[in-house]
PDB file of C-alpha atoms and ligand atoms in Angstrom:
ATOM      1  CA  UNK A 282       3.293   1.546  18.645  1.00 94.00           C
ATOM      2  CA  UNK A 283       4.774   2.819  15.286  1.00 97.00           C
ATOM      3  CA  UNK A 284       4.416   6.463  14.087  1.00 98.00           C
ATOM      4  CA  UNK A 285       5.706   7.415  10.678  1.00 98.00           C
ATOM      5  CA  UNK A 286       5.337  11.014   9.376  1.00 98.00           C
ATOM      6  CA  UNK A 287       5.944  12.371   6.011  1.00 98.00           C
ATOM      7  CA  UNK A 288       9.271  10.668   6.036  1.00 98.00           C
ATOM      8  CA  UNK A 289      11.715  11.302   3.175  1.00 98.00           C
ATOM      9  CA  UNK A 290      14.605   9.054   2.629  1.00 97.00           C
ATOM     10  CA  UNK A 291      17.106   7.465   0.039  1.00 97.00           C
ATOM     11  CA  UNK A 292      20.460   5.686  -0.747  1.00 97.00           C
ATOM     12  CA  UNK A 293      22.176   8.539  -1.992  1.00 95.00           C
ATOM     13  CA  UNK A 294      21.802  12.287  -1.799  1.00 91.00           C
ATOM     14  CA  UNK A 295      20.027  12.899  -4.565  1.00 91.00           C
ATOM     15  CA  UNK A 296      17.666  10.340  -5.406  1.00 96.00           C
ATOM     16  CA  UNK A 297      14.615  10.016  -2.724  1.00 97.00           C
ATOM     17  CA  UNK A 298      12.964   6.704  -2.278  1.00 97.00           C
ATOM     18  CA  UNK A 299      10.279   7.569   0.251  1.00 98.00           C
ATOM     19  CA  UNK A 300       8.281  10.298  -0.814  1.00 97.00           C
ATOM     20  CA  UNK A 301       6.601  12.067   2.461  1.00 97.00           C
ATOM     21  CA  UNK A 302       5.340   8.687   3.247  1.00 98.00           C
ATOM     22  CA  UNK A 303       3.200   8.641   6.517  1.00 98.00           C
ATOM     23  CA  UNK A 304       1.716   5.630   8.360  1.00 98.00           C
ATOM     24  CA  UNK A 305       1.122   4.151  11.933  1.00 98.00           C
ATOM     25  CA  UNK A 306       0.817   0.791  13.690  1.00 98.00           C
ATOM     26  CA  UNK A 307      -0.811   0.897  16.989  1.00 98.00           C
ATOM     27  CA  UNK A 308      -0.378  -1.057  19.725  1.00 97.00           C
ATOM     28  CA  UNK A 309      -0.392  -4.762  19.435  1.00 97.00           C
ATOM     29  CA  UNK A 310      -1.442  -4.482  15.540  1.00 98.00           C
ATOM     30  CA  UNK A 311      -0.394  -6.734  13.093  1.00 98.00           C
ATOM     31  CA  UNK A 312      -0.230  -4.186   9.784  1.00 98.00           C
ATOM     32  CA  UNK A 313       0.624  -5.405   6.400  1.00 97.00           C
ATOM     33  CA  UNK A 314       2.803  -3.245   3.765  1.00 97.00           C
ATOM     34  CA  UNK A 315       2.018  -4.477   0.245  1.00 94.00           C
ATOM     35  CA  UNK A 316       3.152  -2.788  -3.082  1.00 92.00           C
ATOM     36  CA  UNK A 317       5.144  -3.813  -6.356  1.00 92.00           C
ATOM     37  CA  UNK A 318       8.642  -4.691  -6.383  1.00 93.00           C
ATOM     38  CA  UNK A 319      10.782  -1.658  -5.700  1.00 95.00           C
ATOM     39  CA  UNK A 320       8.157   0.429  -4.746  1.00 95.00           C
ATOM     40  CA  UNK A 321      10.481   1.189  -1.365  1.00 97.00           C
ATOM     41  CA  UNK A 322       8.863  -1.419   1.151  1.00 97.00           C
ATOM     42  CA  UNK A 323      12.168  -2.707   2.615  1.00 97.00           C
ATOM     43  CA  UNK A 324      13.593   0.720   2.428  1.00 97.00           C
ATOM     44  CA  UNK A 325      10.748   1.903   4.964  1.00 98.00           C
ATOM     45  CA  UNK A 326      11.305  -0.821   7.322  1.00 98.00           C
ATOM     46  CA  UNK A 327      15.127  -0.022   7.073  1.00 97.00           C
ATOM     47  CA  UNK A 328      14.502   3.760   7.872  1.00 97.00           C
ATOM     48  CA  UNK A 329      12.200   2.769  10.820  1.00 97.00           C
ATOM     49  CA  UNK A 330      14.996   0.450  11.895  1.00 97.00           C
ATOM     50  CA  UNK A 331      17.387   3.112  11.544  1.00 96.00           C
ATOM     51  CA  UNK A 332      19.975   1.729   8.647  1.00 95.00           C
ATOM     52  CA  UNK A 333      18.949   4.985   7.017  1.00 96.00           C
ATOM     53  CA  UNK A 334      18.371   8.121   8.525  1.00 95.00           C
ATOM     54  CA  UNK A 335      14.903  10.279   7.129  1.00 97.00           C
ATOM     55  CA  UNK A 336      16.073  13.455   5.278  1.00 96.00           C
ATOM     56  CA  UNK A 337      12.785  14.659   6.485  1.00 97.00           C
ATOM     57  CA  UNK A 338       9.854  13.756   8.371  1.00 98.00           C
ATOM     58  CA  UNK A 339       9.821  12.071  11.968  1.00 97.00           C
ATOM     59  CA  UNK A 340       9.926   8.392  13.304  1.00 98.00           C
ATOM     60  CA  UNK A 341       8.560   7.800  16.426  1.00 97.00           C
ATOM     61  CA  UNK A 342       8.357   4.398  18.390  1.00 96.00           C
ATOM     62  CA  UNK A 343       6.366   4.165  21.746  1.00 92.00           C
ATOM     63  CA  UNK A 344       5.476   7.954  21.424  1.00 93.00           C
ATOM     64  CA  UNK A 345       9.474   8.789  21.410  1.00 94.00           C
ATOM     65  CA  UNK A 346      10.997  10.966  18.637  1.00 96.00           C
ATOM     66  CA  UNK A 347      13.714   8.129  17.438  1.00 96.00           C
ATOM     67  CA  UNK A 348      14.145   9.400  13.725  1.00 95.00           C
ATOM     68  CA  UNK A 349      18.057  10.051  14.618  1.00 94.00           C
ATOM     69  CA  UNK A 350      18.989   6.955  16.227  1.00 95.00           C
ATOM     70  CA  UNK A 351      20.517   4.043  14.774  1.00 94.00           C
ATOM     71  CA  UNK A 352      19.619   0.326  14.679  1.00 93.00           C
ATOM     72  CA  UNK A 353      21.409  -0.899  17.381  1.00 91.00           C
ATOM     73  CA  UNK A 354      20.299   1.621  19.681  1.00 93.00           C
ATOM     74  CA  UNK A 355      16.564   1.029  18.918  1.00 93.00           C
ATOM     75  CA  UNK A 356      17.258  -2.629  19.387  1.00 91.00           C
ATOM     76  CA  UNK A 357      18.944  -2.187  22.645  1.00 89.00           C
ATOM     77  CA  UNK A 358      16.775   0.915  23.800  1.00 87.00           C
ATOM     78  CA  UNK A 359      13.494   0.738  22.119  1.00 87.00           C
ATOM     79  CA  UNK A 360      12.302  -2.747  22.052  1.00 94.00           C
ATOM     80  CA  UNK A 361      12.825  -3.011  18.297  1.00 96.00           C
ATOM     81  CA  UNK A 362      13.155  -6.263  16.577  1.00 96.00           C
ATOM     82  CA  UNK A 363      13.868  -6.461  12.992  1.00 96.00           C
ATOM     83  CA  UNK A 364      14.102  -9.194  10.195  1.00 96.00           C
ATOM     84  CA  UNK A 365      15.385  -8.368   7.223  1.00 94.00           C
ATOM     85  CA  UNK A 366      14.446  -9.562   3.651  1.00 90.00           C
ATOM     86  CA  UNK A 367      17.459 -11.545   2.958  1.00 90.00           C
ATOM     87  CA  UNK A 368      20.292 -12.878   4.987  1.00 91.00           C
ATOM     88  CA  UNK A 369      18.149 -13.036   8.167  1.00 94.00           C
ATOM     89  CA  UNK A 370      20.233 -15.909  10.182  1.00 96.00           C
ATOM     90  CA  UNK A 371      23.649 -17.062  10.260  1.00 97.00           C
ATOM     91  CA  UNK A 372      23.958 -20.151   8.538  1.00 97.00           C
ATOM     92  CA  UNK A 373      27.539 -20.572   9.650  1.00 97.00           C
ATOM     93  CA  UNK A 374      26.303 -21.239  13.337  1.00 98.00           C
ATOM     94  CA  UNK A 375      23.880 -23.506  15.145  1.00 98.00           C
ATOM     95  CA  UNK A 376      20.245 -22.548  15.905  1.00 98.00           C
ATOM     96  CA  UNK A 377      21.115 -21.883  19.682  1.00 98.00           C
ATOM     97  CA  UNK A 378      23.595 -19.971  18.457  1.00 98.00           C
ATOM     98  CA  UNK A 379      21.900 -17.708  16.242  1.00 98.00           C
ATOM     99  CA  UNK A 380      19.574 -16.999  19.435  1.00 98.00           C
ATOM    100  CA  UNK A 381      22.157 -16.247  21.584  1.00 98.00           C
ATOM    101  CA  UNK A 382      23.854 -13.231  18.918  1.00 96.00           C
ATOM    102  CA  UNK A 383      19.952 -12.255  19.181  1.00 96.00           C
ATOM    103  CA  UNK A 384      20.137 -11.668  22.854  1.00 96.00           C
ATOM    104  CA  UNK A 385      23.571 -10.367  22.493  1.00 93.00           C
ATOM    105  CA  UNK A 386      22.789  -7.910  25.283  1.00 92.00           C
ATOM    106  CA  UNK A 387      21.095  -9.969  27.431  1.00 94.00           C
ATOM    107  CA  UNK A 388      22.907 -11.679  30.520  1.00 96.00           C
ATOM    108  CA  UNK A 389      23.705 -15.452  30.374  1.00 97.00           C
ATOM    109  CA  UNK A 390      20.906 -16.097  32.557  1.00 97.00           C
ATOM    110  CA  UNK A 391      18.524 -14.019  30.809  1.00 97.00           C
ATOM    111  CA  UNK A 392      19.257 -15.678  27.506  1.00 97.00           C
ATOM    112  CA  UNK A 393      19.006 -19.206  28.643  1.00 97.00           C
ATOM    113  CA  UNK A 394      15.569 -18.221  29.960  1.00 98.00           C
ATOM    114  CA  UNK A 395      14.257 -16.882  26.872  1.00 97.00           C
ATOM    115  CA  UNK A 396      15.727 -19.517  24.722  1.00 98.00           C
ATOM    116  CA  UNK A 397      13.502 -21.900  26.959  1.00 97.00           C
ATOM    117  CA  UNK A 398      10.634 -19.508  26.324  1.00 96.00           C
ATOM    118  CA  UNK A 399      10.983 -19.373  22.660  1.00 96.00           C
ATOM    119  CA  UNK A 400      11.336 -23.354  22.165  1.00 96.00           C
ATOM    120  CA  UNK A 401       8.187 -23.427  24.086  1.00 94.00           C
ATOM    121  CA  UNK A 402       6.462 -21.195  21.784  1.00 93.00           C
ATOM    122  CA  UNK A 403       8.021 -22.722  18.757  1.00 94.00           C
ATOM    123  CA  UNK A 404       8.698 -26.660  19.261  1.00 94.00           C
ATOM    124  CA  UNK A 405      10.631 -26.662  15.752  1.00 94.00           C
ATOM    125  CA  UNK A 406      13.616 -24.462  17.416  1.00 96.00           C
ATOM    126  CA  UNK A 407      13.843 -27.055  20.293  1.00 97.00           C
ATOM    127  CA  UNK A 408      14.042 -29.784  17.776  1.00 97.00           C
ATOM    128  CA  UNK A 409      16.784 -28.324  16.069  1.00 97.00           C
ATOM    129  CA  UNK A 410      18.557 -26.547  18.741  1.00 98.00           C
ATOM    130  CA  UNK A 411      22.168 -27.765  18.136  1.00 98.00           C
ATOM    131  CA  UNK A 412      21.498 -28.326  14.361  1.00 98.00           C
ATOM    132  CA  UNK A 413      23.353 -25.754  12.164  1.00 98.00           C
ATOM    133  CA  UNK A 414      21.060 -23.044  10.915  1.00 98.00           C
ATOM    134  CA  UNK A 415      22.317 -23.959   6.851  1.00 97.00           C
ATOM    135  CA  UNK A 416      20.605 -27.081   7.419  1.00 97.00           C
ATOM    136  CA  UNK A 417      17.119 -25.707   8.153  1.00 96.00           C
ATOM    137  CA  UNK A 418      14.222 -25.690   5.678  1.00 94.00           C
ATOM    138  CA  UNK A 419      12.923 -22.198   4.457  1.00 93.00           C
ATOM    139  CA  UNK A 420      10.075 -22.163   6.825  1.00 94.00           C
ATOM    140  CA  UNK A 421      12.299 -23.279   9.836  1.00 95.00           C
ATOM    141  CA  UNK A 422      15.002 -20.586   8.848  1.00 95.00           C
ATOM    142  CA  UNK A 423      12.077 -17.717   8.853  1.00 94.00           C
ATOM    143  CA  UNK A 424      10.951 -18.763  12.226  1.00 95.00           C
ATOM    144  CA  UNK A 425      14.418 -19.143  13.646  1.00 97.00           C
ATOM    145  CA  UNK A 426      15.037 -15.504  11.921  1.00 96.00           C
ATOM    146  CA  UNK A 427      11.915 -14.266  14.023  1.00 96.00           C
ATOM    147  CA  UNK A 428      12.985 -16.516  17.276  1.00 97.00           C
ATOM    148  CA  UNK A 429      16.567 -14.152  17.028  1.00 97.00           C
ATOM    149  CA  UNK A 430      14.362 -10.908  16.681  1.00 97.00           C
ATOM    150  CA  UNK A 431      12.469 -12.072  19.818  1.00 97.00           C
ATOM    151  CA  UNK A 432      15.240 -12.668  22.186  1.00 97.00           C
ATOM    152  CA  UNK A 433      15.257  -9.326  23.609  1.00 96.00           C
ATOM    153  CA  UNK A 434      11.276  -9.299  24.118  1.00 96.00           C
ATOM    154  CA  UNK A 435      10.952  -6.418  21.509  1.00 96.00           C
ATOM    155  CA  UNK A 436       7.393  -4.814  21.596  1.00 96.00           C
ATOM    156  CA  UNK A 437       7.390  -3.927  18.148  1.00 97.00           C
ATOM    157  CA  UNK A 438       8.869  -6.387  15.427  1.00 97.00           C
ATOM    158  CA  UNK A 439       9.213  -5.455  11.827  1.00 97.00           C
ATOM    159  CA  UNK A 440       8.911  -8.216   9.384  1.00 97.00           C
ATOM    160  CA  UNK A 441      10.354  -7.959   5.926  1.00 97.00           C
ATOM    161  CA  UNK A 442       8.707 -10.813   3.739  1.00 96.00           C
ATOM    162  CA  UNK A 443       8.574 -13.436   5.903  1.00 95.00           C
ATOM    163  CA  UNK A 444       7.058 -15.817   3.729  1.00 94.00           C
ATOM    164  CA  UNK A 445       8.977 -15.143   0.985  1.00 91.00           C
ATOM    165  CA  UNK A 446       9.935 -18.510  -1.243  1.00 88.00           C
ATOM    166  CA  UNK A 447       7.716 -20.913   0.810  1.00 92.00           C
ATOM    167  CA  UNK A 448       5.329 -23.391  -0.076  1.00 91.00           C
ATOM    168  CA  UNK A 449       1.506 -22.386   0.945  1.00 91.00           C
ATOM    169  CA  UNK A 450       1.334 -24.907   4.077  1.00 90.00           C
ATOM    170  CA  UNK A 451       5.076 -23.705   5.540  1.00 91.00           C
ATOM    171  CA  UNK A 452       3.823 -20.216   4.789  1.00 94.00           C
ATOM    172  CA  UNK A 453       0.753 -20.886   7.019  1.00 93.00           C
ATOM    173  CA  UNK A 454       3.230 -22.210   9.843  1.00 92.00           C
ATOM    174  CA  UNK A 455       5.295 -18.909   9.849  1.00 93.00           C
ATOM    175  CA  UNK A 456       2.086 -16.800   9.891  1.00 96.00           C
ATOM    176  CA  UNK A 457       0.465 -18.971  12.531  1.00 94.00           C
ATOM    177  CA  UNK A 458       4.223 -17.938  14.068  1.00 93.00           C
ATOM    178  CA  UNK A 459       3.449 -14.469  13.974  1.00 96.00           C
ATOM    179  CA  UNK A 460      -0.035 -14.745  15.084  1.00 97.00           C
ATOM    180  CA  UNK A 461       1.092 -16.607  18.131  1.00 95.00           C
ATOM    181  CA  UNK A 462       3.837 -14.218  19.383  1.00 95.00           C
ATOM    182  CA  UNK A 463       1.073 -11.220  18.931  1.00 96.00           C
ATOM    183  CA  UNK A 464      -1.426 -13.097  21.248  1.00 96.00           C
ATOM    184  CA  UNK A 465       1.250 -14.285  23.837  1.00 94.00           C
ATOM    185  CA  UNK A 466       3.356 -11.336  23.969  1.00 94.00           C
ATOM    186  CA  UNK A 467       1.446  -8.759  23.049  1.00 96.00           C
ATOM    187  CA  UNK A 468       3.699  -7.657  20.351  1.00 97.00           C
ATOM    188  CA  UNK A 469       3.272  -4.979  17.957  1.00 97.00           C
ATOM    189  CA  UNK A 470       4.000  -6.224  14.141  1.00 98.00           C
ATOM    190  CA  UNK A 471       4.713  -4.344  10.789  1.00 98.00           C
ATOM    191  CA  UNK A 472       5.165  -6.582   8.187  1.00 98.00           C
ATOM    192  CA  UNK A 473       5.974  -6.589   4.195  1.00 98.00           C
ATOM    193  CA  UNK A 474       4.766  -9.352   2.258  1.00 96.00           C
ATOM    194  CA  UNK A 475       3.913 -10.190  -1.194  1.00 93.00           C
ATOM    195  CA  UNK A 476       1.396 -12.943  -0.477  1.00 93.00           C
ATOM    196  CA  UNK A 477      -1.602 -10.057  -0.114  1.00 91.00           C
ATOM    197  CA  UNK A 478      -4.445 -12.201   0.194  1.00 90.00           C
ATOM    198  CA  UNK A 479      -2.668 -14.358   2.862  1.00 92.00           C
ATOM    199  CA  UNK A 480      -0.919 -11.605   5.047  1.00 95.00           C
ATOM    200  CA  UNK A 481      -4.139  -9.660   5.100  1.00 94.00           C
ATOM    201  CA  UNK A 482      -5.900 -12.673   6.575  1.00 94.00           C
ATOM    202  CA  UNK A 483      -3.759 -12.561   9.797  1.00 96.00           C
ATOM    203  CA  UNK A 484      -3.734  -8.752   9.636  1.00 97.00           C
ATOM    204  CA  UNK A 485      -5.762  -5.703  11.201  1.00 97.00           C
ATOM    205  CA  UNK A 486      -4.785  -3.281   8.450  1.00 97.00           C
ATOM    206  CA  UNK A 487      -2.978  -2.864   5.426  1.00 97.00           C
ATOM    207  CA  UNK A 488      -1.098  -0.103   3.425  1.00 97.00           C
ATOM    208  CA  UNK A 489      -0.415  -0.229  -0.317  1.00 94.00           C
ATOM    209  CA  UNK A 490       2.574   1.570  -1.650  1.00 95.00           C
ATOM    210  CA  UNK A 491       3.450   3.471  -4.725  1.00 93.00           C
ATOM    211  CA  UNK A 492       6.317   5.098  -5.589  1.00 92.00           C
ATOM    212  CA  UNK A 493       7.578   5.632  -2.177  1.00 94.00           C
ATOM    213  CA  UNK A 494       4.130   6.872  -0.638  1.00 95.00           C
ATOM    214  CA  UNK A 495       0.941   5.501   0.691  1.00 96.00           C
ATOM    215  CA  UNK A 496      -1.717   4.830  -2.310  1.00 92.00           C
ATOM    216  CA  UNK A 497      -4.405   3.022  -0.372  1.00 93.00           C
ATOM    217  CA  UNK A 498      -5.172   2.221   3.394  1.00 95.00           C
ATOM    218  CA  UNK A 499      -7.831   0.339   5.157  1.00 95.00           C
ATOM    219  CA  UNK A 500      -8.769  -2.255   7.253  1.00 95.00           C
ATOM    220  CA  UNK A 501      -8.034  -5.705   5.786  1.00 94.00           C
ATOM    221  CA  UNK A 502     -11.492  -6.399   5.661  1.00 90.00           C
ATOM    222  CA  UNK A 503     -12.250  -3.360   3.534  1.00 90.00           C
ATOM    223  CA  UNK A 504      -9.401  -3.840   1.374  1.00 90.00           C
ATOM    224  CA  UNK A 505      -9.913  -7.449   0.578  1.00 86.00           C
ATOM    225  CA  UNK A 506     -12.561  -6.503  -1.360  1.00 85.00           C
ATOM    226  CA  UNK A 507     -11.375  -3.308  -3.145  1.00 84.00           C
ATOM    227  CA  UNK A 508     -10.962  -3.998  -6.993  1.00 84.00           C
ATOM    228  CA  UNK A 509      -7.823  -1.126  -6.710  1.00 79.00           C
ATOM    229  CA  UNK A 510      -5.791  -3.016  -4.274  1.00 78.00           C
ATOM    230  CA  UNK A 511      -5.603  -5.762  -7.055  1.00 70.00           C
ATOM    231  CA  UNK A 512      -4.810  -3.184  -9.499  1.00 71.00           C
ATOM    232  CA  UNK A 513      -2.311  -1.386  -7.101  1.00 67.00           C
ATOM    233  CA  UNK A 514      -0.753  -4.739  -6.120  1.00 65.00           C
ATOM    234  CA  UNK A 515      -0.121  -5.630  -9.687  1.00 52.00           C
ATOM    235  CA  UNK A 516       1.907  -1.913 -10.154  1.00 48.00           C
ATOM    236  CA  UNK A 517      -0.449   0.403 -11.325  1.00 46.00           C
ATOM    237  CA  UNK A 518      -1.733   3.624  -9.705  1.00 46.00           C
ATOM    238  CA  UNK A 519      -4.313   5.153  -7.950  1.00 40.00           C
TER     239      UNK A 519
HETATM  240  N1  ATP B 294      21.155  -0.290  -0.766  1.00 57.50           N
HETATM  241  C1  ATP B 294      20.804   0.095  -1.992  1.00 57.50           C
HETATM  242  N2  ATP B 294      21.483   1.152  -2.530  1.00 57.50           N
HETATM  243  C2  ATP B 294      20.776   2.073  -3.477  1.00 57.50           C
HETATM  244  N3  ATP B 294      19.688   1.572  -4.056  1.00 57.50           N
HETATM  245  C3  ATP B 294      18.870   0.781  -3.021  1.00 57.50           C
HETATM  246  C4  ATP B 294      19.324   0.138  -2.287  1.00 57.50           C
HETATM  247  N4  ATP B 294      18.513  -0.957  -1.626  1.00 57.50           N
HETATM  248  C5  ATP B 294      17.182  -0.369  -2.391  1.00 57.50           C
HETATM  249  N5  ATP B 294      17.276   0.501  -3.316  1.00 57.50           N
HETATM  250  C6  ATP B 294      16.725   1.317  -4.227  1.00 57.50           C
HETATM  251  O1  ATP B 294      15.496   1.676  -3.642  1.00 57.50           O
HETATM  252  C7  ATP B 294      14.298   1.235  -4.359  1.00 57.50           C
HETATM  253  C8  ATP B 294      13.324   0.490  -3.567  1.00 57.50           C
HETATM  254  O2  ATP B 294      13.569  -0.668  -3.116  1.00 57.50           O
HETATM  255  P1  ATP B 294      13.288  -1.168  -2.054  1.00 57.50           P
HETATM  256  O3  ATP B 294      14.175  -2.381  -1.614  1.00 57.50           O
HETATM  257  O4  ATP B 294      12.933  -0.782  -0.985  1.00 57.50           O
HETATM  258  O5  ATP B 294      11.779  -2.017  -2.664  1.00 57.50           O
HETATM  259  P2  ATP B 294      10.759  -2.970  -2.280  1.00 57.50           P
HETATM  260  O6  ATP B 294       9.651  -2.598  -2.083  1.00 57.50           O
HETATM  261  O7  ATP B 294      11.286  -3.774  -0.976  1.00 57.50           O
HETATM  262  O8  ATP B 294      11.023  -3.992  -3.105  1.00 57.50           O
HETATM  263  P3  ATP B 294      10.759  -5.799  -3.269  1.00 57.50           P
HETATM  264  O9  ATP B 294       9.495  -6.066  -3.414  1.00 57.50           O
HETATM  265  O10 ATP B 294      11.475  -6.191  -4.595  1.00 57.50           O
HETATM  266  O11 ATP B 294      11.512  -6.386  -1.843  1.00 57.50           O
HETATM  267  C9  ATP B 294      14.709   0.347  -5.525  1.00 57.50           C
HETATM  268  O12 ATP B 294      14.707   1.200  -6.688  1.00 57.50           O
HETATM  269  C10 ATP B 294      16.128   0.032  -4.996  1.00 57.50           C
HETATM  270  O13 ATP B 294      16.941  -0.161  -6.253  1.00 57.50           O
HETATM  271 MG1   MG B 295      12.059  -5.582  -0.321  1.00 57.50          MG
END
């Protein structure tokens, strides 16, 4: 599970981007974060992952306070996977090489076995295994980024806009890939999305952020019918 309590964080000493934000994702939940551009969604994922350290408040993964750990420590020791919003694959390398890098801390045998499993879960990876990642389509790149993050078998996955720039059909393929990993591997997923309605369809709950804090939260069933969602999503405030 992921638990964020009253976190304050920012990139420079005098500017807070996250203003005391609290939220959680229970084990095996899919939780979506929505909100206007610049409201701090990526900053929140980066803070949970450990690229930024909270100035105040606490981040817990699986019940442990990990606020002070850096991203590589969380990936190695806290069963965390992170797919950033941009530059989430190595385009100069092949699909296989990208997956091998994702399994950096695993033994060679573990990596081979895990690549086989991921190719079974996502057949597109098998079809393109020796292709340069630069030759993949947008949807294939997102699935490779997902596969790379899944190499060490994380229990918690942070996804920053996995459907960005994808056509509706490909968006569904990527969301199917996300649902499948929750079903088959029981992964807890916290994802940022702009395709609000589509993302809520595969999520259990959602948070709508505004100015570095939670403006609205609830089950996706409640939120899809709430008129405030549209207002906030378009950049308004409660
Ligand atoms: N590396 C950085 N250094 C300084 N400020 C940054 C950095 N990254 C983001 N910011 C600032 O933090 C604020 C929140 O940015 P963030 O990327 O978290 O927004 P977001 O909600 O993910 O937006 P988007 O929907 O456009 O991806 C913005 O004002 C942005 O300019
Ligand atoms: Mg962002």
